[in-house]
mmCIF file of C-alpha atoms and ligand atoms in Angstrom:
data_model
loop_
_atom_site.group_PDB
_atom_site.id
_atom_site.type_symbol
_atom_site.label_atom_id
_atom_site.label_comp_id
_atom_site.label_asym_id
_atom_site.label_seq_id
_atom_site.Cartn_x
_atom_site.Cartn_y
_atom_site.Cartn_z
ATOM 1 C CA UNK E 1 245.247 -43.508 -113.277
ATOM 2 C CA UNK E 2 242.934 -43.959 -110.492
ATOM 3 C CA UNK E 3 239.238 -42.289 -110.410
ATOM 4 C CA UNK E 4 237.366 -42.019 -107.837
ATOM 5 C CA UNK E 5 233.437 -42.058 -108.526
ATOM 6 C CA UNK E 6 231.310 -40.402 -105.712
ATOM 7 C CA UNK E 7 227.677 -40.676 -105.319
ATOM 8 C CA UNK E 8 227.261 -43.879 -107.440
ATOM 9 C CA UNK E 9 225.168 -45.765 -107.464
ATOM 10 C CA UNK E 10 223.886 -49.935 -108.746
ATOM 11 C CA UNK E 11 223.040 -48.127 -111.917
ATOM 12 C CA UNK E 12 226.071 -45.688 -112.369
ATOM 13 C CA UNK E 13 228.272 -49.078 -111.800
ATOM 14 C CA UNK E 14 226.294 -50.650 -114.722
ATOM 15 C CA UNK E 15 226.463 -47.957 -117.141
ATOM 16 C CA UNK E 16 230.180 -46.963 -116.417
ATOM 17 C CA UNK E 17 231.743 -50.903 -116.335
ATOM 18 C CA UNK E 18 229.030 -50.899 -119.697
ATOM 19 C CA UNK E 19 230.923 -49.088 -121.751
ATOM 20 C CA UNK E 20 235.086 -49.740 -123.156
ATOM 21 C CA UNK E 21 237.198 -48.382 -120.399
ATOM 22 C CA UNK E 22 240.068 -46.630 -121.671
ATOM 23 C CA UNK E 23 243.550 -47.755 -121.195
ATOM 24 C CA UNK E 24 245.401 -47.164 -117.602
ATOM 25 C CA UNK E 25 242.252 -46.123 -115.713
ATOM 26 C CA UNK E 26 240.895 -47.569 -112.915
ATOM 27 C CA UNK E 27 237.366 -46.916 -111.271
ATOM 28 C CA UNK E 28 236.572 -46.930 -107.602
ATOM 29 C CA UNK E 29 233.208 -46.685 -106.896
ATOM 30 C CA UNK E 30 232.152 -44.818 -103.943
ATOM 31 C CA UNK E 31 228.316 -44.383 -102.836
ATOM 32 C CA UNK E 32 229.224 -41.944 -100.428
ATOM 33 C CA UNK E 33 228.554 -38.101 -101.520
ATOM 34 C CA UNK E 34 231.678 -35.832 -101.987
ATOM 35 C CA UNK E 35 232.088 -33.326 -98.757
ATOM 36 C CA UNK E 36 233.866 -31.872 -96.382
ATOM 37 C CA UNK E 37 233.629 -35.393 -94.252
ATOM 38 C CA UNK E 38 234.384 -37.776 -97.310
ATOM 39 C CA UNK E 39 236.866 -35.688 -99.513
ATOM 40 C CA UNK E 40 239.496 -37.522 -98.146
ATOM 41 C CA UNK E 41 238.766 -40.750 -99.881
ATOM 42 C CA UNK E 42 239.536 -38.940 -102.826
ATOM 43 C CA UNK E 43 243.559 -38.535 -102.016
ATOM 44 C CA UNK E 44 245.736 -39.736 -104.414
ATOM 45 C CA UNK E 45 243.102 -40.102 -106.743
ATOM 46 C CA UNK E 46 243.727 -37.770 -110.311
ATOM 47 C CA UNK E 47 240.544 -37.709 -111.192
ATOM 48 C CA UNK E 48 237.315 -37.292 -109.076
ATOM 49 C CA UNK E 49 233.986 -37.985 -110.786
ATOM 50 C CA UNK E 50 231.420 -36.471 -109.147
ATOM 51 C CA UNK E 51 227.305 -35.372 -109.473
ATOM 52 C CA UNK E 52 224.907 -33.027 -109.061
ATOM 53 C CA UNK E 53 224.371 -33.293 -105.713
ATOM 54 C CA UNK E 54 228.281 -33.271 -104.618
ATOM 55 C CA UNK E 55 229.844 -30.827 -102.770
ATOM 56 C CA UNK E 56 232.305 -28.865 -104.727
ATOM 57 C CA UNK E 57 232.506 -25.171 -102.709
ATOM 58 C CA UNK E 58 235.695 -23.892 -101.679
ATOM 59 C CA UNK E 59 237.009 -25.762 -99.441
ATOM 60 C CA UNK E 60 236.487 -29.172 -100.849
ATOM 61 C CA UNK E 61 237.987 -27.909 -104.209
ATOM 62 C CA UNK E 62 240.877 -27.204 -101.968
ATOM 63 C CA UNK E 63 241.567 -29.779 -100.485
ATOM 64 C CA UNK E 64 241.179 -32.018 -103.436
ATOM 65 C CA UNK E 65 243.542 -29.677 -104.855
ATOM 66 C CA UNK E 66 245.918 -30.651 -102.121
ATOM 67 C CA UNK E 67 245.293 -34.104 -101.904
ATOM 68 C CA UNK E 68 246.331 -34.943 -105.607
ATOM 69 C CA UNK E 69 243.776 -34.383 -107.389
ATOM 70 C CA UNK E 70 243.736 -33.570 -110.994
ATOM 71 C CA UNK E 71 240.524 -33.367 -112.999
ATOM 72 C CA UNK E 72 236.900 -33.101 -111.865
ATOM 73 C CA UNK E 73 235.158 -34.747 -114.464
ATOM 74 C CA UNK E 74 231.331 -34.118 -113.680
ATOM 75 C CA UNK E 75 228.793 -36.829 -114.383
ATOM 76 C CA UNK E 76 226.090 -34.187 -115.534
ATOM 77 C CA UNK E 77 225.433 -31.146 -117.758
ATOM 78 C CA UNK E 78 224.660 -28.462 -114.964
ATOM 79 C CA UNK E 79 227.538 -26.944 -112.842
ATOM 80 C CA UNK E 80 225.430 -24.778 -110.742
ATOM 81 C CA UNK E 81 227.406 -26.773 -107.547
ATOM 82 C CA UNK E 82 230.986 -25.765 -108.430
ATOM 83 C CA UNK E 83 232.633 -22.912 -107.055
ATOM 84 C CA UNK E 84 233.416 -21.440 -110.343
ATOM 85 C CA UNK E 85 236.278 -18.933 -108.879
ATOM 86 C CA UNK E 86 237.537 -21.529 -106.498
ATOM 87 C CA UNK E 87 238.278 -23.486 -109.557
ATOM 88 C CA UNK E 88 239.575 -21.291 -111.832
ATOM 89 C CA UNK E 89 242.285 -19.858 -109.152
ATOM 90 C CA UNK E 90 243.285 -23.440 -108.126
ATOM 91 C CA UNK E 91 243.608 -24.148 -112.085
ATOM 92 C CA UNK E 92 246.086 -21.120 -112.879
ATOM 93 C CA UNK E 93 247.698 -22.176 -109.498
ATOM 94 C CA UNK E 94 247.635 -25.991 -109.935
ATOM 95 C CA UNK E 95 246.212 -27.073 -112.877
ATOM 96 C CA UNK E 96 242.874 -28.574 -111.952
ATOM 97 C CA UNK E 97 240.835 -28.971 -114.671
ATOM 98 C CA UNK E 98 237.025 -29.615 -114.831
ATOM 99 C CA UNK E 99 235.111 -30.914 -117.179
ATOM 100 C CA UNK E 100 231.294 -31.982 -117.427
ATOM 101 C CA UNK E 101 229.102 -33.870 -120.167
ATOM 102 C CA UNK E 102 227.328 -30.753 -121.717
ATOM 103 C CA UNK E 103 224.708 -33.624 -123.230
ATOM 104 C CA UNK E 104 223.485 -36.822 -122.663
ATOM 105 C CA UNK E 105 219.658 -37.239 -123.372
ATOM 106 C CA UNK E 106 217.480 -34.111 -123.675
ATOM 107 C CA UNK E 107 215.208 -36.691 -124.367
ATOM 108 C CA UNK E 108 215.324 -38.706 -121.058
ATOM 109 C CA UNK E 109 214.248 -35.210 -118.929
ATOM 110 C CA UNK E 110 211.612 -33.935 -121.688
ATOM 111 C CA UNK E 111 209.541 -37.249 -121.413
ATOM 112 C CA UNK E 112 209.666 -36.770 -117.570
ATOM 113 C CA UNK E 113 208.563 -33.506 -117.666
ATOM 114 C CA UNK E 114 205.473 -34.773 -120.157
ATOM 115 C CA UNK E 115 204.966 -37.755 -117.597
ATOM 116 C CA UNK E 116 204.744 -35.490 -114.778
ATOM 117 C CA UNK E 117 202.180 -33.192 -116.873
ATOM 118 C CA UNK E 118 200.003 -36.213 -117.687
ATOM 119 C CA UNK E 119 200.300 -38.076 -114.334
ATOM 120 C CA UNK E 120 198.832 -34.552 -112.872
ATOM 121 C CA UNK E 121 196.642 -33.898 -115.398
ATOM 122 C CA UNK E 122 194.566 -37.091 -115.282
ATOM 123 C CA UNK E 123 195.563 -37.787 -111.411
ATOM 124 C CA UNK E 124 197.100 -41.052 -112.326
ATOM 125 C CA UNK E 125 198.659 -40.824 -108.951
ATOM 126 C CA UNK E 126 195.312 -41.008 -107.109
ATOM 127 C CA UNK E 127 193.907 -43.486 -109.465
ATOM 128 C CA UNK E 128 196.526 -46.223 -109.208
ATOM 129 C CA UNK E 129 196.157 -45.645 -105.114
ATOM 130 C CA UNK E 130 192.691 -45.855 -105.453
ATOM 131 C CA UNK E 131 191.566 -49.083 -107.971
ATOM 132 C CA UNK E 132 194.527 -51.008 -105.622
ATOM 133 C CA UNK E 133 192.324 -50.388 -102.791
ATOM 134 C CA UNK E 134 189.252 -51.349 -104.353
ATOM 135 C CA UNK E 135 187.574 -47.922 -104.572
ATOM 136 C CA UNK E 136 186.591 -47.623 -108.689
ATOM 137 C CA UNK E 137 184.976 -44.048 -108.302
ATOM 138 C CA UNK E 138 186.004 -41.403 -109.948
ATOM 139 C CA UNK E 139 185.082 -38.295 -108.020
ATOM 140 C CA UNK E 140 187.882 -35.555 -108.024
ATOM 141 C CA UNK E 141 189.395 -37.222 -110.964
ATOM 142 C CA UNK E 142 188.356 -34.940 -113.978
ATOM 143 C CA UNK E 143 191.496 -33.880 -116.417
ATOM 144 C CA UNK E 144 191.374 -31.761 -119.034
ATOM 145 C CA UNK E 145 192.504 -31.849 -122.835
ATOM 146 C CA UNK E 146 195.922 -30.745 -123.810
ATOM 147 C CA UNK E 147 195.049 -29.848 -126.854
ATOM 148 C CA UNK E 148 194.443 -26.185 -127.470
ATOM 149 C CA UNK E 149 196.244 -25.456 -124.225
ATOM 150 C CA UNK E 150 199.274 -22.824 -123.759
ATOM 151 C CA UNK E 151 202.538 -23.887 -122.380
ATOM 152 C CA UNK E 152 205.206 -22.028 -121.606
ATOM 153 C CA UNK E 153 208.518 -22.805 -122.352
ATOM 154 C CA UNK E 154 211.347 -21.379 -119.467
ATOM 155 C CA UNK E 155 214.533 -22.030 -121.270
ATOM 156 C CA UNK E 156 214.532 -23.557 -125.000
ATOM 157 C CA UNK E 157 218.258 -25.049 -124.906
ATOM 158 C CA UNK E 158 218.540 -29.118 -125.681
ATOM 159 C CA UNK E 159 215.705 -30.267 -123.215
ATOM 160 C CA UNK E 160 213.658 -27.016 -123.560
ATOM 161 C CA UNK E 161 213.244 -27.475 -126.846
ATOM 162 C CA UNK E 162 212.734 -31.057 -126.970
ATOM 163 C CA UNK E 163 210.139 -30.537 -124.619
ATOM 164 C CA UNK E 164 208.533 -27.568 -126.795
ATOM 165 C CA UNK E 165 208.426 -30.498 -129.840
ATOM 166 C CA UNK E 166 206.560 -33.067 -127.606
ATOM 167 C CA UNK E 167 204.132 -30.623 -127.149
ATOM 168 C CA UNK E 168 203.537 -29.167 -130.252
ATOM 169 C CA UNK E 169 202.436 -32.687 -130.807
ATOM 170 C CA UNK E 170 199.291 -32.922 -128.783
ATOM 171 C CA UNK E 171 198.121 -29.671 -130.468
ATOM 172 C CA UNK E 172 199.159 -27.442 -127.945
ATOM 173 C CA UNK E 173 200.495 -23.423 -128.277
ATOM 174 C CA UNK E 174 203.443 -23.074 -127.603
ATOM 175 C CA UNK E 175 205.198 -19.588 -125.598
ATOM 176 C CA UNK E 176 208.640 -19.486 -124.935
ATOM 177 C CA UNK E 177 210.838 -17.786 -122.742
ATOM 178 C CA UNK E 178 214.638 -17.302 -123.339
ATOM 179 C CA UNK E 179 217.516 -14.764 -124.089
ATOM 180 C CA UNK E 180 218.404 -16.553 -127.053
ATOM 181 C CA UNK E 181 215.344 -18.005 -129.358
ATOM 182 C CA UNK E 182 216.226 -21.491 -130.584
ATOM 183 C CA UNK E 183 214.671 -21.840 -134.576
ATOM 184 C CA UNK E 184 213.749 -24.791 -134.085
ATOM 185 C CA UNK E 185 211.711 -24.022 -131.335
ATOM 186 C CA UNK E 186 209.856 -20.967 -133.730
ATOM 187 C CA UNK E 187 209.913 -23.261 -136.252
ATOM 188 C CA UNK E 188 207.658 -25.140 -134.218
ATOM 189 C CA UNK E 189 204.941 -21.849 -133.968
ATOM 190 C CA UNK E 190 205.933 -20.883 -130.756
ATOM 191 C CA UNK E 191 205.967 -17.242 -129.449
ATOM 192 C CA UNK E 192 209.023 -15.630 -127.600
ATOM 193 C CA UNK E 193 207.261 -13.031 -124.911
ATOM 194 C CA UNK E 194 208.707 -11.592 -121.625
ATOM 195 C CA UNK E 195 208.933 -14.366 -118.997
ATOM 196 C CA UNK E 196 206.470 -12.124 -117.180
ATOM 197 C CA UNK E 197 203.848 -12.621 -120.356
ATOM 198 C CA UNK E 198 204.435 -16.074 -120.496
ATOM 199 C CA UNK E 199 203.296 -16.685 -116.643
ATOM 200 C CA UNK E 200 200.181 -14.885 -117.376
ATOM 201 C CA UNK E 201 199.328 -16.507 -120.380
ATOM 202 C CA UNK E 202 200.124 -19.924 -120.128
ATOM 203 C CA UNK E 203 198.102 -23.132 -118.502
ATOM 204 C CA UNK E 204 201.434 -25.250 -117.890
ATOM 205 C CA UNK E 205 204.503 -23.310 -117.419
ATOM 206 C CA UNK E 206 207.656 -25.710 -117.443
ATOM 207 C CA UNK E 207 211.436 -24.836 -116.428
ATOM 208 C CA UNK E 208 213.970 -26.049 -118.579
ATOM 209 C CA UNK E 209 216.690 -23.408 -117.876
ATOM 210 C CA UNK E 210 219.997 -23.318 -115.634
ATOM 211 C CA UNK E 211 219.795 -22.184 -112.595
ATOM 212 C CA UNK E 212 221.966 -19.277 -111.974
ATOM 213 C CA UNK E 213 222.296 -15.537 -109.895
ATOM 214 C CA UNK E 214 219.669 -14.355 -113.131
ATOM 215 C CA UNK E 215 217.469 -17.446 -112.414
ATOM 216 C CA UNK E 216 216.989 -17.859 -108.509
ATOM 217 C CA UNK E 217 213.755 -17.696 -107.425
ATOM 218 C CA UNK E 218 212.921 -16.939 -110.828
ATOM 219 C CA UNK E 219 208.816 -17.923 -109.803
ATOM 220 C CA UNK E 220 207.911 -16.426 -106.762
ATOM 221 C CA UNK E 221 205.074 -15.318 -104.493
ATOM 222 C CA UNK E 222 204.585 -12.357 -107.691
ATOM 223 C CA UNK E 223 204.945 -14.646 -110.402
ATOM 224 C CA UNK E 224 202.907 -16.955 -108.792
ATOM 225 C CA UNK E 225 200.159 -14.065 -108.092
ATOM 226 C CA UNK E 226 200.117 -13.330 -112.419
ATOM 227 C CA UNK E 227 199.907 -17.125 -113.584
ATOM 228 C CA UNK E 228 196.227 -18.354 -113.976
ATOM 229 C CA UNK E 229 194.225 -19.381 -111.358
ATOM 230 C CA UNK E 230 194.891 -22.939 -111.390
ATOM 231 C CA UNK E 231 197.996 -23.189 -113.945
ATOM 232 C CA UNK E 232 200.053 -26.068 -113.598
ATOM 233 C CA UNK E 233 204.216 -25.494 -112.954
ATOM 234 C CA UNK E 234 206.346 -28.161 -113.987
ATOM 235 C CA UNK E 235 210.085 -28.005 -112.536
ATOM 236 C CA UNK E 236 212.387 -30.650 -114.022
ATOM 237 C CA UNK E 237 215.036 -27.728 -113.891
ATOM 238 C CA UNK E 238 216.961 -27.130 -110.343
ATOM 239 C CA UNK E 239 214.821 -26.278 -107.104
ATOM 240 C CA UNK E 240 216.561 -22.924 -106.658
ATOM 241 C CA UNK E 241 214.441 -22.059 -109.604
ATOM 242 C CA UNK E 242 211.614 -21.662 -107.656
ATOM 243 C CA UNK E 243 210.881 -20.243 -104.211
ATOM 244 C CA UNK E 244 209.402 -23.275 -102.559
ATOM 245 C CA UNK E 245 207.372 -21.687 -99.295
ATOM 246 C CA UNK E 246 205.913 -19.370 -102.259
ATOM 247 C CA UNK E 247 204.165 -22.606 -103.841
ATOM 248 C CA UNK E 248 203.101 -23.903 -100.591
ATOM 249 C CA UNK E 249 201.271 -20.485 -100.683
ATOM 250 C CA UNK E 250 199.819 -20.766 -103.631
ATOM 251 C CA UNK E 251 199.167 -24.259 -103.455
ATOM 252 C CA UNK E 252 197.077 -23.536 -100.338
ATOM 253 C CA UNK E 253 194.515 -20.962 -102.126
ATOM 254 C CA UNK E 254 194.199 -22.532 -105.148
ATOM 255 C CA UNK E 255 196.295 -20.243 -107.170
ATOM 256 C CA UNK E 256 198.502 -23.154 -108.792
ATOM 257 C CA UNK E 257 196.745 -25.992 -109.615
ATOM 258 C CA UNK E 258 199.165 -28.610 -109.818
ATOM 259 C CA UNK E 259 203.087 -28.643 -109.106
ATOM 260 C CA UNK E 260 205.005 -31.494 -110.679
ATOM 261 C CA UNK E 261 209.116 -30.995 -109.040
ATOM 262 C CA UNK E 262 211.826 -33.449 -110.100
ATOM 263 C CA UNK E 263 214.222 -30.974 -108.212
ATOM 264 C CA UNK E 264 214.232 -29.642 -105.212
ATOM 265 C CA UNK E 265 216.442 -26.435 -103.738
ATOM 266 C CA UNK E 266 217.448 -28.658 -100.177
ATOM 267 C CA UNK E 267 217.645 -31.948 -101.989
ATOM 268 C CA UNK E 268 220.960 -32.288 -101.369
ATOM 269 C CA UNK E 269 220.958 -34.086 -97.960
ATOM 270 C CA UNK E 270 217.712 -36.310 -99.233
ATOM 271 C CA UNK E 271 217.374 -37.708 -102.714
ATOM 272 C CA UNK E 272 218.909 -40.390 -103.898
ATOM 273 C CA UNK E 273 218.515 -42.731 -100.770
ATOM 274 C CA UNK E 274 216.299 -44.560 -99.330
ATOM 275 C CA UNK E 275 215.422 -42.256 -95.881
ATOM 276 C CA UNK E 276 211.574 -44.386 -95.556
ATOM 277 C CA UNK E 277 212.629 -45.330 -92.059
ATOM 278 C CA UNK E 278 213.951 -42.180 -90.908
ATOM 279 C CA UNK E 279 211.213 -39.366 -89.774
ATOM 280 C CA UNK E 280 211.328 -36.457 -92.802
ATOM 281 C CA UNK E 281 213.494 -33.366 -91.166
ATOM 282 C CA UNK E 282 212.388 -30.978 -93.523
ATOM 283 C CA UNK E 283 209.203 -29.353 -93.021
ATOM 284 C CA UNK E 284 208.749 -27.533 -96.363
ATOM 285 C CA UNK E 285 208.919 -31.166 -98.147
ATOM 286 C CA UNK E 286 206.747 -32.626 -96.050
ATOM 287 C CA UNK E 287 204.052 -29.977 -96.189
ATOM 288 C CA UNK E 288 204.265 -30.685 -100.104
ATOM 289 C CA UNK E 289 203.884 -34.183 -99.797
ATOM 290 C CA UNK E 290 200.588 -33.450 -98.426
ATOM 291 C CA UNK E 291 198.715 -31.923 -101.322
ATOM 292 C CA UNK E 292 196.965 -34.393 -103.832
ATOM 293 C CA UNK E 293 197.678 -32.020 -106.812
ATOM 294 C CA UNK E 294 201.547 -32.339 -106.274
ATOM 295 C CA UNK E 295 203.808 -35.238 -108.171
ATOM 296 C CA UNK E 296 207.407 -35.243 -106.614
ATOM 297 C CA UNK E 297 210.035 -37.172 -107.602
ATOM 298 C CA UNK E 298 213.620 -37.305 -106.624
ATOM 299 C CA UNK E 299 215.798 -36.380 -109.178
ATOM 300 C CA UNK E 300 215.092 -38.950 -111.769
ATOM 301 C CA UNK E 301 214.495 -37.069 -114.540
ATOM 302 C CA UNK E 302 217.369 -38.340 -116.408
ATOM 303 C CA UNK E 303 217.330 -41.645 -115.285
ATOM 304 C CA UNK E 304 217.109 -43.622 -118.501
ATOM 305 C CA UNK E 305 218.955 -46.649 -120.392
ATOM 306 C CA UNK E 306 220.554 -44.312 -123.035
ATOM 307 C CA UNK E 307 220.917 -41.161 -121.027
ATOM 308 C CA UNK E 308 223.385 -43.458 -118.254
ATOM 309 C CA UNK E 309 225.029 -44.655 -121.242
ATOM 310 C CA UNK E 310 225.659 -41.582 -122.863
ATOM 311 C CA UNK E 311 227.246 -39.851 -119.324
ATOM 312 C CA UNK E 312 228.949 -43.083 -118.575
ATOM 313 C CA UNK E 313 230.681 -42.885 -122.439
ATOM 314 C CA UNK E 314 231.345 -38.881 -122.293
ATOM 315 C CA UNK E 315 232.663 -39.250 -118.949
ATOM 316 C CA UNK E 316 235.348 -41.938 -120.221
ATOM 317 C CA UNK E 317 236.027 -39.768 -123.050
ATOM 318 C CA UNK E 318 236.240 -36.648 -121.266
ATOM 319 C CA UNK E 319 239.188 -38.347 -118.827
ATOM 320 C CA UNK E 320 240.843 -39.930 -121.983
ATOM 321 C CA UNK E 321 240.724 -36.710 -124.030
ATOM 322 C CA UNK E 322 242.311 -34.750 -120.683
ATOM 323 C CA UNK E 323 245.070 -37.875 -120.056
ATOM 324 C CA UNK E 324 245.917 -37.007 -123.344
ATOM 325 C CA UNK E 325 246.789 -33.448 -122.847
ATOM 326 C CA UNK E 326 243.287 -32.336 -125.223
ATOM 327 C CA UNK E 327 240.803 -31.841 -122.508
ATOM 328 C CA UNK E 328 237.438 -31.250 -123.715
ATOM 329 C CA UNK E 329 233.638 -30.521 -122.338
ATOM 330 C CA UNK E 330 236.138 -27.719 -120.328
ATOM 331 C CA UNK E 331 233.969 -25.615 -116.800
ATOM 332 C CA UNK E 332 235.130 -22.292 -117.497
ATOM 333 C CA UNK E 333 236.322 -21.395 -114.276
HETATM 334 P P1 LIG J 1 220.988 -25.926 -122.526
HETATM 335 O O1 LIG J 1 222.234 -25.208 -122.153
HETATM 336 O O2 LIG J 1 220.913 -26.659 -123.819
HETATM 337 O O3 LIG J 1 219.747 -24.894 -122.493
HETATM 338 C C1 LIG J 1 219.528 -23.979 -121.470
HETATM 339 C C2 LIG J 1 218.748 -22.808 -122.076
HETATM 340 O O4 LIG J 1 218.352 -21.954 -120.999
HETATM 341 C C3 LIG J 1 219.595 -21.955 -123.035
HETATM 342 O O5 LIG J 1 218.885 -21.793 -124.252
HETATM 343 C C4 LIG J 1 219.774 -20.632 -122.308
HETATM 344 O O6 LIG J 1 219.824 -19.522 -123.190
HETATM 345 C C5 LIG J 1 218.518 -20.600 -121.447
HETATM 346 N N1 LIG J 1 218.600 -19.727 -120.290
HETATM 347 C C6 LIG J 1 219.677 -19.400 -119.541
HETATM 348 N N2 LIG J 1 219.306 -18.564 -118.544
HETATM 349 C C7 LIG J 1 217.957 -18.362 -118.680
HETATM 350 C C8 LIG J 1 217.002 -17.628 -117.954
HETATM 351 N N3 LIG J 1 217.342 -16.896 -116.873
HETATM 352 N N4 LIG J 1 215.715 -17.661 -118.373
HETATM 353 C C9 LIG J 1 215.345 -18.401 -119.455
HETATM 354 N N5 LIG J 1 216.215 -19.123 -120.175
HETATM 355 C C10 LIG J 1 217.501 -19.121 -119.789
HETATM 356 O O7 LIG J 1 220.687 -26.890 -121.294
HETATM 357 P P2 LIG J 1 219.777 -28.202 -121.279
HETATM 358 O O8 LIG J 1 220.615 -29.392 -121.610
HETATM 359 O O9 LIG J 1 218.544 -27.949 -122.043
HETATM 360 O O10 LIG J 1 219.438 -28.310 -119.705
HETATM 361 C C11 LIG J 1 218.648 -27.328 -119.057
HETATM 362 C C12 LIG J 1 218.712 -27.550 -117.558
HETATM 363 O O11 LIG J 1 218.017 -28.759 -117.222
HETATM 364 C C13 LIG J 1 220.128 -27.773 -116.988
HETATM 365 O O12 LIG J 1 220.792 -26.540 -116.747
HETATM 366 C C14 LIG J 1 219.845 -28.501 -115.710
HETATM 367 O O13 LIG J 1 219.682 -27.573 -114.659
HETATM 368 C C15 LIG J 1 218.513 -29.216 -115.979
HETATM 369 N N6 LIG J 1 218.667 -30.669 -116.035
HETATM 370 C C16 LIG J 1 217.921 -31.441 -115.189
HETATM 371 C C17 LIG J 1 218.036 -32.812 -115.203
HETATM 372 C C18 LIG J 1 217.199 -33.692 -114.323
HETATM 373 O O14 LIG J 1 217.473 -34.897 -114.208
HETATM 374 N N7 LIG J 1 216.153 -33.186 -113.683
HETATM 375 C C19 LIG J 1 219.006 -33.480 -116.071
HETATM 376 C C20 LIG J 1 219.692 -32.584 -116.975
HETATM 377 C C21 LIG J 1 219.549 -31.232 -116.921
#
């Protein structure tokens, strides 16, 4: 069975021809991302393996579809890119099945939501710039302690609450916002409120929720208006969580005090190549390259050992489980 692997990558090679391949497959590896220019490299494949950052609206679901293929078996937890009705009419109609890895490392995206936090905090950004070019002052450098200090909690699922237990560790309080309370996450001491309670009261708020039509935009220019003056917003989440030209905003007053983004709502057509030759297209990026209080990085969040380990093996298992007629991890079209 042939499967086709879009948007890989050195590392998604490693993990994937890491772990026991099962029986009768055979993995291409393609860098390029999955579109309406590249879907047909995926013809007469049965499976297409694809991430977050692949195209999979309409029209590429169709023409898979048409082209052969079988199962979508997606290389990540969110599914905020598939055309959910697209897929569920083309699997009455022709059986395509998707299927995703629901968990990997809640672990992996936690830490990198801490790292961002502490990188800000204690400008660790400016500082390694700084002592590699001899300056050793330490003006415009002063942190604060965690401990003591409210964080809010958008979304206490796997990472969420993960994240919550971190915390809870260097003494802070802990708020929470989410339709359904995790008890582990009150077993930790923290307080559910109202999302809009949680902006107010909290010193770093940090998004650990899907993004869906409930969540869009879910801070914007009036959240952003309740939150402390100088609170710090952590997004490790998707960008559409937040509206981005509304941070710029508030970035540019003095309202938010630090923004640490691992996602970003146009990241599609950026992250996860190197573009440092190429002049930056996209204006609202580049204007938020250009504060000192903002940490960005592209998408890397889950990039660790046992997290590409754990996708790579529930990936393989996912296509084995479906080859065998028993598909599991099922997209609910
Ligand atoms: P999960 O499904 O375990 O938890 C999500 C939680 O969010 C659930 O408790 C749910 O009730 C809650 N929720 C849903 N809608 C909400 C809303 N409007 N407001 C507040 N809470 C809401 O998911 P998990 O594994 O914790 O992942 C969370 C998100 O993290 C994923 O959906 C994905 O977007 C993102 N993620 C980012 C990665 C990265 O590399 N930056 C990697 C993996 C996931």
């Amino acid at each position: 069975m042939r499967v086709i692997l879009f948007s890989s990558q050195t590392y998604d090679r490693d993990s994937f021809l890491g772990e026991p391949l099962p029986a009768g497959l055979e993995l291409q590896f393609q860098p390029a991302r999955l579109n309406l220019d590249t879907v047909a490299l995926a013809e007469h494949h049965e499976v297409v393996c694809a991430f977050i950052n692949d195209d999979l609206s309409a029209p590429v679901l169709e023409q898979l579809a048409a082209g052969g293929t079988r199962l979508i078996a997606l290389r990540s937890a969110g599914y905020n890119h598939v055309d959910l009705p697209t897929a569920k009419r083309l699997g009455l109609g022709l059986g395509l099945t998707i299927v995703r890895v629901p968990a990997y490392s809640p672990h992996a995206v936690a830490e990198h939501a801490v790292a961002l936090i502490l990188a800000l905090n204690r400008r660790l950004h400016r500082a390694y710039n700084r002592t590699r070019d001899g300056d050793f002052s330490l003006h415009g450098l002063t942190g604060f302690d965690l401990v003591g200090k409210t964080v809010g909690v958008v979304g206490t699922g796997q990472i969420g609450a993960t994240f919550a237990k971190i915390m809870a560790g260097f003494g802070c309080q802990l708020l929470a916002y989410d339709p359904f309370p995790n008890p582990q996450v009150l077993a930790l001491g923290a307080r559910y409120v109202s999302l809009p309670e949680l902006v107010a009261q909290a010193q770093i708020i940090s998004l650990h929720c899907p993004l869906t039509a409930d969540s869009k935009h879910l801070i914007n220019a009036r959240s952003l208006a309740r939150m402390q003056r100088g609170a710090m917003l952590i997004n490790t989440g998707r960008g559409g969580l937040v509206d981005t030209p509304a941070l710029i905003d508030a970035l540019k007053d003095g309202q938010l005090g630090y923004l640490g983004l691992d996602v970003y709502e146009e990241e599609a057509q950026l992250f996860f190549e190197d573009r440092s030759d190429l002049p930056l297209q996209d204006d609202v990026l580049a204007r938020l390259l250009t504060f000192p209080n903002v940490i960005i990085t592209a998408h890397q969040a889950f990039l660790t050992r046992e997290a590409l380990a754990a996708i790579a093996g529930t990936t393989l298992s996912n296509i084995a489980a479906w080859a065998k007629g028993q598909p599991q991890n099922l997209v609910e079209g």
